[in-house]
XYZ file of C-alpha atoms in Angstrom:
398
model
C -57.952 9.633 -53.170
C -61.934 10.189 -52.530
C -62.903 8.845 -49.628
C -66.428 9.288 -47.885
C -66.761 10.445 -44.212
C -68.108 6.806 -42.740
C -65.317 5.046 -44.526
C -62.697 7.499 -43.369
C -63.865 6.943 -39.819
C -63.788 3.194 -39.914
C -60.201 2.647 -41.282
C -56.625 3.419 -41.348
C -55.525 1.159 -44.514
C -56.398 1.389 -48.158
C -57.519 -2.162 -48.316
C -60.291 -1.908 -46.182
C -61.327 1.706 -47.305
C -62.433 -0.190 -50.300
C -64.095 -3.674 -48.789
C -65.792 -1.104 -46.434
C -66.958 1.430 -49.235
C -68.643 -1.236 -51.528
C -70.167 -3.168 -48.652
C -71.946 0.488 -47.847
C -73.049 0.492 -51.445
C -74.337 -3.202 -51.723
C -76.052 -2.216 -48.084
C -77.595 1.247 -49.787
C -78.750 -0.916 -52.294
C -80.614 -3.378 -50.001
C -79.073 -6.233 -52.336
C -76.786 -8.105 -49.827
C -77.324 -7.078 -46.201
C -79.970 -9.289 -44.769
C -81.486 -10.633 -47.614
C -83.473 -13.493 -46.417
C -86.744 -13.556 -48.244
C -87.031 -9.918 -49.169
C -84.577 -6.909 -48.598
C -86.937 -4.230 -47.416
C -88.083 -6.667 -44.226
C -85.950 -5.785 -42.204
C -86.401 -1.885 -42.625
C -90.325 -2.420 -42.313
C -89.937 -4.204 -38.744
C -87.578 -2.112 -37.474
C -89.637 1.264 -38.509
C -92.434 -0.663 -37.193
C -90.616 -1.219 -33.360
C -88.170 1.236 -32.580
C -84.995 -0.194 -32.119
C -84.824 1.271 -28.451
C -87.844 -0.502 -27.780
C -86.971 -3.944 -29.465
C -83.465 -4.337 -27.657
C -85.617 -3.783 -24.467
C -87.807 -6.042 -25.085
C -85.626 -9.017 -26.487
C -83.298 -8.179 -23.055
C -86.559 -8.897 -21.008
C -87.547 -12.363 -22.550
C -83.487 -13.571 -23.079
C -83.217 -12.534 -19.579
C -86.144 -14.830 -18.380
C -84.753 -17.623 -20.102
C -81.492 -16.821 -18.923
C -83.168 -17.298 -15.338
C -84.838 -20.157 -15.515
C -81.908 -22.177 -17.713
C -79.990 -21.148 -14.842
C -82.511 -22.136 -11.912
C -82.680 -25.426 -13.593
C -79.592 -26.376 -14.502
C -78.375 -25.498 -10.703
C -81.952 -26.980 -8.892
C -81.093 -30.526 -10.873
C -79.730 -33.876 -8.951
C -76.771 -34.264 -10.389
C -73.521 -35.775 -8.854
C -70.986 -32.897 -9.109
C -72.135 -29.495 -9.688
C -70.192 -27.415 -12.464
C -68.213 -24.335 -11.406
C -69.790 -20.976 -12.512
C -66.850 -19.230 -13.777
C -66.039 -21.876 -16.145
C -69.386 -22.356 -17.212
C -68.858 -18.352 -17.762
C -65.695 -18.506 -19.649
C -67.544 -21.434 -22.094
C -70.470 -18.580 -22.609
C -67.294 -16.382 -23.356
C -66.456 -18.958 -26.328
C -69.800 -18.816 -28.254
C -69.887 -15.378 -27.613
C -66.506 -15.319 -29.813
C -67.841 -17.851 -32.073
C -71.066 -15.560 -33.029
C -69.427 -12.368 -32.904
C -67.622 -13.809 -36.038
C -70.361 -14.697 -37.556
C -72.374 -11.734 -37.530
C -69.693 -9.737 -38.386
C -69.134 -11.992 -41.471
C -72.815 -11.514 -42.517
C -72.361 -7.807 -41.753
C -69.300 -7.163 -44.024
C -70.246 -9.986 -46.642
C -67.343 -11.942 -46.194
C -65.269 -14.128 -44.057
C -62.407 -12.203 -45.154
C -63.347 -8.534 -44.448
C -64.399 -9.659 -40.832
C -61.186 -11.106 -40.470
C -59.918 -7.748 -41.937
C -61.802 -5.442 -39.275
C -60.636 -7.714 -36.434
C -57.390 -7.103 -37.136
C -57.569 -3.296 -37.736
C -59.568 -2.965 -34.630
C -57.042 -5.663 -32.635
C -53.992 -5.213 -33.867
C -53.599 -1.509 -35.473
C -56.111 -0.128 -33.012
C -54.306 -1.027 -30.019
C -55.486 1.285 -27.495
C -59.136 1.179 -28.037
C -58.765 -2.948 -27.646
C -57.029 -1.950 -24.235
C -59.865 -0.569 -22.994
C -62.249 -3.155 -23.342
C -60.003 -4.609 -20.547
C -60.925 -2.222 -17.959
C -65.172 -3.549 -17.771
C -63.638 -7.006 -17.994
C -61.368 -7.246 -14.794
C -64.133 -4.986 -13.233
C -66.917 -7.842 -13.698
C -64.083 -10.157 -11.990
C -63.445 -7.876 -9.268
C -67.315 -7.151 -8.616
C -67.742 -11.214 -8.736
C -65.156 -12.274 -6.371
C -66.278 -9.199 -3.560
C -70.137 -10.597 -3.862
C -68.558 -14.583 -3.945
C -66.599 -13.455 -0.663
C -69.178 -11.114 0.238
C -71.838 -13.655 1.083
C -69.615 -14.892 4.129
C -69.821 -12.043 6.116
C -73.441 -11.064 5.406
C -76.746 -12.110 5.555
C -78.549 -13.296 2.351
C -81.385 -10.972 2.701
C -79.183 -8.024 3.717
C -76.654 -8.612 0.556
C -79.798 -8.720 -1.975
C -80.379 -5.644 0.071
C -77.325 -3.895 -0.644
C -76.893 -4.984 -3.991
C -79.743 -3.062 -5.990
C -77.689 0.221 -4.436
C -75.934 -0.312 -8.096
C -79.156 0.955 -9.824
C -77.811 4.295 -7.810
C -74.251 4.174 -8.782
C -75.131 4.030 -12.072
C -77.283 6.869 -12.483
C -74.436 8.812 -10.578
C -71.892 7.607 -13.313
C -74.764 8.159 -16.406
C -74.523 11.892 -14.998
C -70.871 12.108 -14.253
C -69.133 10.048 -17.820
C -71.964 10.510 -20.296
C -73.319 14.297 -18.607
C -76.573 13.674 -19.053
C -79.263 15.364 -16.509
C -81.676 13.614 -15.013
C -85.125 15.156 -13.611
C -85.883 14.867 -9.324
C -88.379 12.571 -10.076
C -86.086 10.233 -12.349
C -84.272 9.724 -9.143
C -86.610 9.433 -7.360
C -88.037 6.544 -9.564
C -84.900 4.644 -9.042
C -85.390 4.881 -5.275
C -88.839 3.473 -5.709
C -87.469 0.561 -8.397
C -85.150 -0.362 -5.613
C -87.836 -0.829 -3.071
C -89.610 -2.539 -5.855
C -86.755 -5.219 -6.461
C -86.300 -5.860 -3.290
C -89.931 -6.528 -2.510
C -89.721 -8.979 -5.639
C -86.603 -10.834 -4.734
C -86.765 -10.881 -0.397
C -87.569 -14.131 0.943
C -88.369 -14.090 4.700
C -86.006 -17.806 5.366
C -87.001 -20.867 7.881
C -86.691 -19.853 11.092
C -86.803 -23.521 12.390
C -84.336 -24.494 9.161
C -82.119 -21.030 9.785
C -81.345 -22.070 13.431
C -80.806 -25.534 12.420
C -77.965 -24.465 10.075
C -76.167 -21.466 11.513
C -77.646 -22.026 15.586
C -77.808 -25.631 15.954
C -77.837 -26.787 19.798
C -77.058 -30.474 18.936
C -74.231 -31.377 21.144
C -73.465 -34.254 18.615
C -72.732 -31.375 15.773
C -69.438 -29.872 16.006
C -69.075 -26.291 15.294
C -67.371 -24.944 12.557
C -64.239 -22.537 12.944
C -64.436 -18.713 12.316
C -62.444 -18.939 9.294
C -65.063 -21.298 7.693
C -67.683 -17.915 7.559
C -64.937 -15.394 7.044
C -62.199 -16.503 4.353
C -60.268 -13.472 4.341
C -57.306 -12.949 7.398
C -58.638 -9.610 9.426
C -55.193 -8.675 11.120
C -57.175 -5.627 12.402
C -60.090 -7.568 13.954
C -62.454 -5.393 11.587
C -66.468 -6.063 12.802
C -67.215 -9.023 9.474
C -70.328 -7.160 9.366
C -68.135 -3.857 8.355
C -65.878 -5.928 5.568
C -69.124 -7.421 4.268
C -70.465 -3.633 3.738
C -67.432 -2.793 1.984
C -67.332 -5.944 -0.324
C -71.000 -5.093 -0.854
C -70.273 -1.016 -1.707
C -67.447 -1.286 -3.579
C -68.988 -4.045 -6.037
C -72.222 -1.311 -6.406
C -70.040 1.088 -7.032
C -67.693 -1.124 -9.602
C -71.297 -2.742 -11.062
C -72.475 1.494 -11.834
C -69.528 2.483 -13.176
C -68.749 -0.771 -15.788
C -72.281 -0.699 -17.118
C -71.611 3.083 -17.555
C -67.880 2.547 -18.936
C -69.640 -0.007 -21.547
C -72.474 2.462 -22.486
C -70.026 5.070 -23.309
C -67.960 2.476 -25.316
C -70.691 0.926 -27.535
C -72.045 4.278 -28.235
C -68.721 6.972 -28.540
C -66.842 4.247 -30.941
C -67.390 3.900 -34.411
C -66.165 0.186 -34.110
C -69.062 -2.597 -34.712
C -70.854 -4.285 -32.213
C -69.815 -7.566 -33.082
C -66.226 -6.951 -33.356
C -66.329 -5.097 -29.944
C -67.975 -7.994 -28.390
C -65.364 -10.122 -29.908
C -62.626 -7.997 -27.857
C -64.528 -8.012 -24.629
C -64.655 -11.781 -25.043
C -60.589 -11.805 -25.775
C -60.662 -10.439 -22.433
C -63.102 -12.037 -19.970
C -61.385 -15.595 -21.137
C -57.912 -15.170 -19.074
C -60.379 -13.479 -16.303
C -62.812 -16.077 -15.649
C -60.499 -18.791 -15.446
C -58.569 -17.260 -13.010
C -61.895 -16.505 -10.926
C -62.735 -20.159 -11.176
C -59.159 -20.965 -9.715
C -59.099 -18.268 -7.263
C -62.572 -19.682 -5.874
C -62.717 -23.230 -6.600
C -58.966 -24.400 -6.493
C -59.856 -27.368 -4.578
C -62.586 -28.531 -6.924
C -60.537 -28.135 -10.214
C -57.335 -29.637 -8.421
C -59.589 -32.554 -7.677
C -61.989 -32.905 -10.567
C -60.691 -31.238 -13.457
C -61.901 -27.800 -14.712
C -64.797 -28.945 -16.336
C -66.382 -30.896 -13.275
C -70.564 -31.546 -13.725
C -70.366 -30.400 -17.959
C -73.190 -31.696 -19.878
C -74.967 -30.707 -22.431
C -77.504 -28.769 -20.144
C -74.827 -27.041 -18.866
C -73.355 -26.143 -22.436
C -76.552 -25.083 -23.377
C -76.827 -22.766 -20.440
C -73.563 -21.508 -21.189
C -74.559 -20.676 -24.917
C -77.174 -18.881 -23.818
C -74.947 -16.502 -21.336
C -73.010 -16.026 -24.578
C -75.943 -14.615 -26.654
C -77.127 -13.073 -23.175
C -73.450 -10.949 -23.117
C -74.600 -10.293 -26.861
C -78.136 -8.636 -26.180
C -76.729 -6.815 -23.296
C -74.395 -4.668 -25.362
C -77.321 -4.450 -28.165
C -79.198 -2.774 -25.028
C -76.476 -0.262 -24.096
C -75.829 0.542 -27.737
C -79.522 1.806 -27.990
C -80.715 2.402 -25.345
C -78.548 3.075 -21.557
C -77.025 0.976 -18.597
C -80.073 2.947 -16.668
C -83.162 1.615 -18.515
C -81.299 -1.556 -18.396
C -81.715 -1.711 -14.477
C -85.280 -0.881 -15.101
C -85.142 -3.946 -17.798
C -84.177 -5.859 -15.040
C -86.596 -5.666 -12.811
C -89.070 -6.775 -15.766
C -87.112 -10.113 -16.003
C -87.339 -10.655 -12.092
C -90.861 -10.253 -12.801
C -91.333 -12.190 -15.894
C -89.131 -14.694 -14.434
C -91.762 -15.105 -11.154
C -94.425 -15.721 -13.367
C -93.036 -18.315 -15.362
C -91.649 -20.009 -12.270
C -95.273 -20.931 -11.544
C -96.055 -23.069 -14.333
C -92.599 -24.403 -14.771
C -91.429 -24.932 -10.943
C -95.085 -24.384 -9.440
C -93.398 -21.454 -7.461
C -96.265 -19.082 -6.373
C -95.979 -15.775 -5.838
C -96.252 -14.279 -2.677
C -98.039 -10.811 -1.886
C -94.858 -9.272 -1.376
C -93.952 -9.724 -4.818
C -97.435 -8.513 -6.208
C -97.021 -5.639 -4.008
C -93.355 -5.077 -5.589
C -94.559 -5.638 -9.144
C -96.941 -3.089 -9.038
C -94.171 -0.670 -7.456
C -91.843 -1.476 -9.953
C -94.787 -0.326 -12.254
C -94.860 2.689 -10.811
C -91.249 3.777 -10.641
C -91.250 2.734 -14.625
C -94.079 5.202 -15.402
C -92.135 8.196 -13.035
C -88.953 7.553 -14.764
C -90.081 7.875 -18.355
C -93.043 10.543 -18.117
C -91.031 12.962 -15.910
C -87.567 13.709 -18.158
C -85.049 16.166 -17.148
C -86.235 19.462 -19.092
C -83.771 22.652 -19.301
C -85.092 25.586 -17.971
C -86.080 28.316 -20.858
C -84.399 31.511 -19.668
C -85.926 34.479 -20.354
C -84.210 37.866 -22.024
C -84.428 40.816 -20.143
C -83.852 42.913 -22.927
C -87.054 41.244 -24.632
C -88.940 41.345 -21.939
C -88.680 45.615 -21.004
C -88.720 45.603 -25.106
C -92.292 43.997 -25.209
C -93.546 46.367 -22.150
């Protein structure tokens, strides 16, 4: 039997050695695969944007929207307020729903889609396992931050939290071995100073004591184990556990954007089909997030407490926003995707003054522009391999 390389790689069963062989021909021949208007379109746009540079880009603006869908949705008067990791696991369900879709367009058929999910689900076993691991790391990393917030300050935790732009240049260098220059570190120390000029809000004093230092003798105060959920046998400072919450969700946040990089990239298995799996998985592992956190609630109001069809909208969009994130890591890397991110807190700034009349302070000018700068250190000032020189050549020449 001839079989080409690409074919070979994708498949384990005759059947779909031949689906996959003459949709590579149909592709080769620009007859089938996004035909819209004319076949060549596609080719001229993407020669004319690199493909590094679109995912970027599209990241940036779905991002924004992301932001703002979700500052709305949560800002609005409503009577009950919908539970996040529900609203996640719905996001999870388009994501599904698309996935299938593209993949159909992709291999020309309903059937052949249905044929690669299988191979990849069912025959490939072990590489569906491991789109597990980033999944139960997301729901680890959410509850320490949802638990987190208890024992730390606001301000402090946004702090702490852009430590993950570290992490995951530590990972980049330690799973995928690639080098990065002094100053490319150095331009992540900046982009965290950047982010955090951004994002820090200096709260109310007069509104801050009012909540947490209120003098009213009419007021009763609220037990320890309202702040600090969690039983500390070992009378552990809260400030301490907080930290450690705070670390170890950095250091799980570095690592999964890494572990996804790697997987996107290393696997010959489409995009769509492999965000099909990582939805497969993140179902079971948001809903038990939303009844780990919000027991009470769902006990009381039913799972789907405060649903409309904002918040079905919002949760469509996390779906395609899940979508463009693995785009990003598939072309480009989890680190220019913390850089991406500090363009959507940006982006997201400026839009929040003509949509919530939110001006900007000078803080977040100031961080802007820093941002700006670490951007221009990280990508003018590569890691570059030192050209040893030959002895031997050297006396030779003299």
């Amino acid at each position: 039997m001839s079989l080409n390389n690409k074919t070979l790689t994708l498949s384990t069963s005759k059947d779909i050695y031949t689906f996959n062989s003459n949709c590579s021909e149909k592709s080769d021949n620009d007859s089938e695969k996004f035909n819209l208007t004319d076949g060549n379109w596609f080719l001229k746009f993407k020669n004319l944007i690199p493909i590094k540079t679109l995912s970027i880009l599209f990241f940036i603006f779905h991002g924004t929207l992301s932001v703002c869908m979700l500052r709305y949705v949560r800002f609005r008067k409503v009577e009950y307020m919908f539970i996040a990791p529900v609203a996640l696991m719905t996001g999870e369900f388009f994501k599904i729903f698309l996935s299938i879709i593209f993949l159909t367009i992709e291999n020309s058929s309903l059937i052949n889609a249905a044929k690669i999910l299988h191979l990849e689900t069912m025959i490939n076993w072990k590489s569906f396992l491991k789109t597990s691991i980033p999944a139960f790391c997301y729901a680890i990393q959410n509850l320490l931050y949802y638990y987190a917030i208890s024992y730390l300050d606001a301000t402090l935790l946004l702090v702490l939290q852009q430590i993950k732009i570290l992490t995951t240049a530590f990972f980049t260098v330690i799973l995928l071995k690639r080098k990065l220059s002094t100053i490319q570190w150095l331009s992540m120390v900046v982009l965290i100073v950047g982010i955090i000029l951004v994002q820090i809000k200096f709260p109310n004093i007069k509104n801050s004591n009012t909540v947490y230092n209120s003098t009213n003798v009419n007021n009763t105060i609220e037990t320890t184990s309202h702040y600090y959920p969690l039983p500390n046998p070992f009378h552990i400072p809260p400030q301490i556990i907080g930290l450690i919450m705070v670390l170890t969700g950095t250091t799980i946040a570095g690592f999964v954007g890494t572990f996804l990089e790697k997987l996107f990239k290393s696997s010959v298995t489409s995009i769509w089909a492999r965000n099909f799996q990582l939805s497969i998985f993140s179902i079971p592992v948001h809903l038990t997030t939303a009844f780990l956190s919000e027991y009470n609630k769902i006990s009381t109001h039913g799972l789907f407490i405060g649903f409309d069809y904002w918040v079905i909208l919002m949760a469509f969009i996390f779906g395609v926003h899940g979508m463009v994130v693995a785009i990003l890591l598939k072309h480009a890397s989890s680190i220019l995707k913390c850089f991406a991110s500090g363009f959507v807190i940006i982006l997201t700034a400026l839009v929040s003054i003509a949509l919530f009349d939110k001006w900007p302070s000078y803080l977040m000018i100031f961080g802007t522009l820093v941002i700006f700068v670490a951007v221009y250190m990280y990508t003018q000032y590569p890691y570059r391999s030192k050209i040893r020189t030959n002895p031997t050549i050297v006396e030779a020449k003299a």
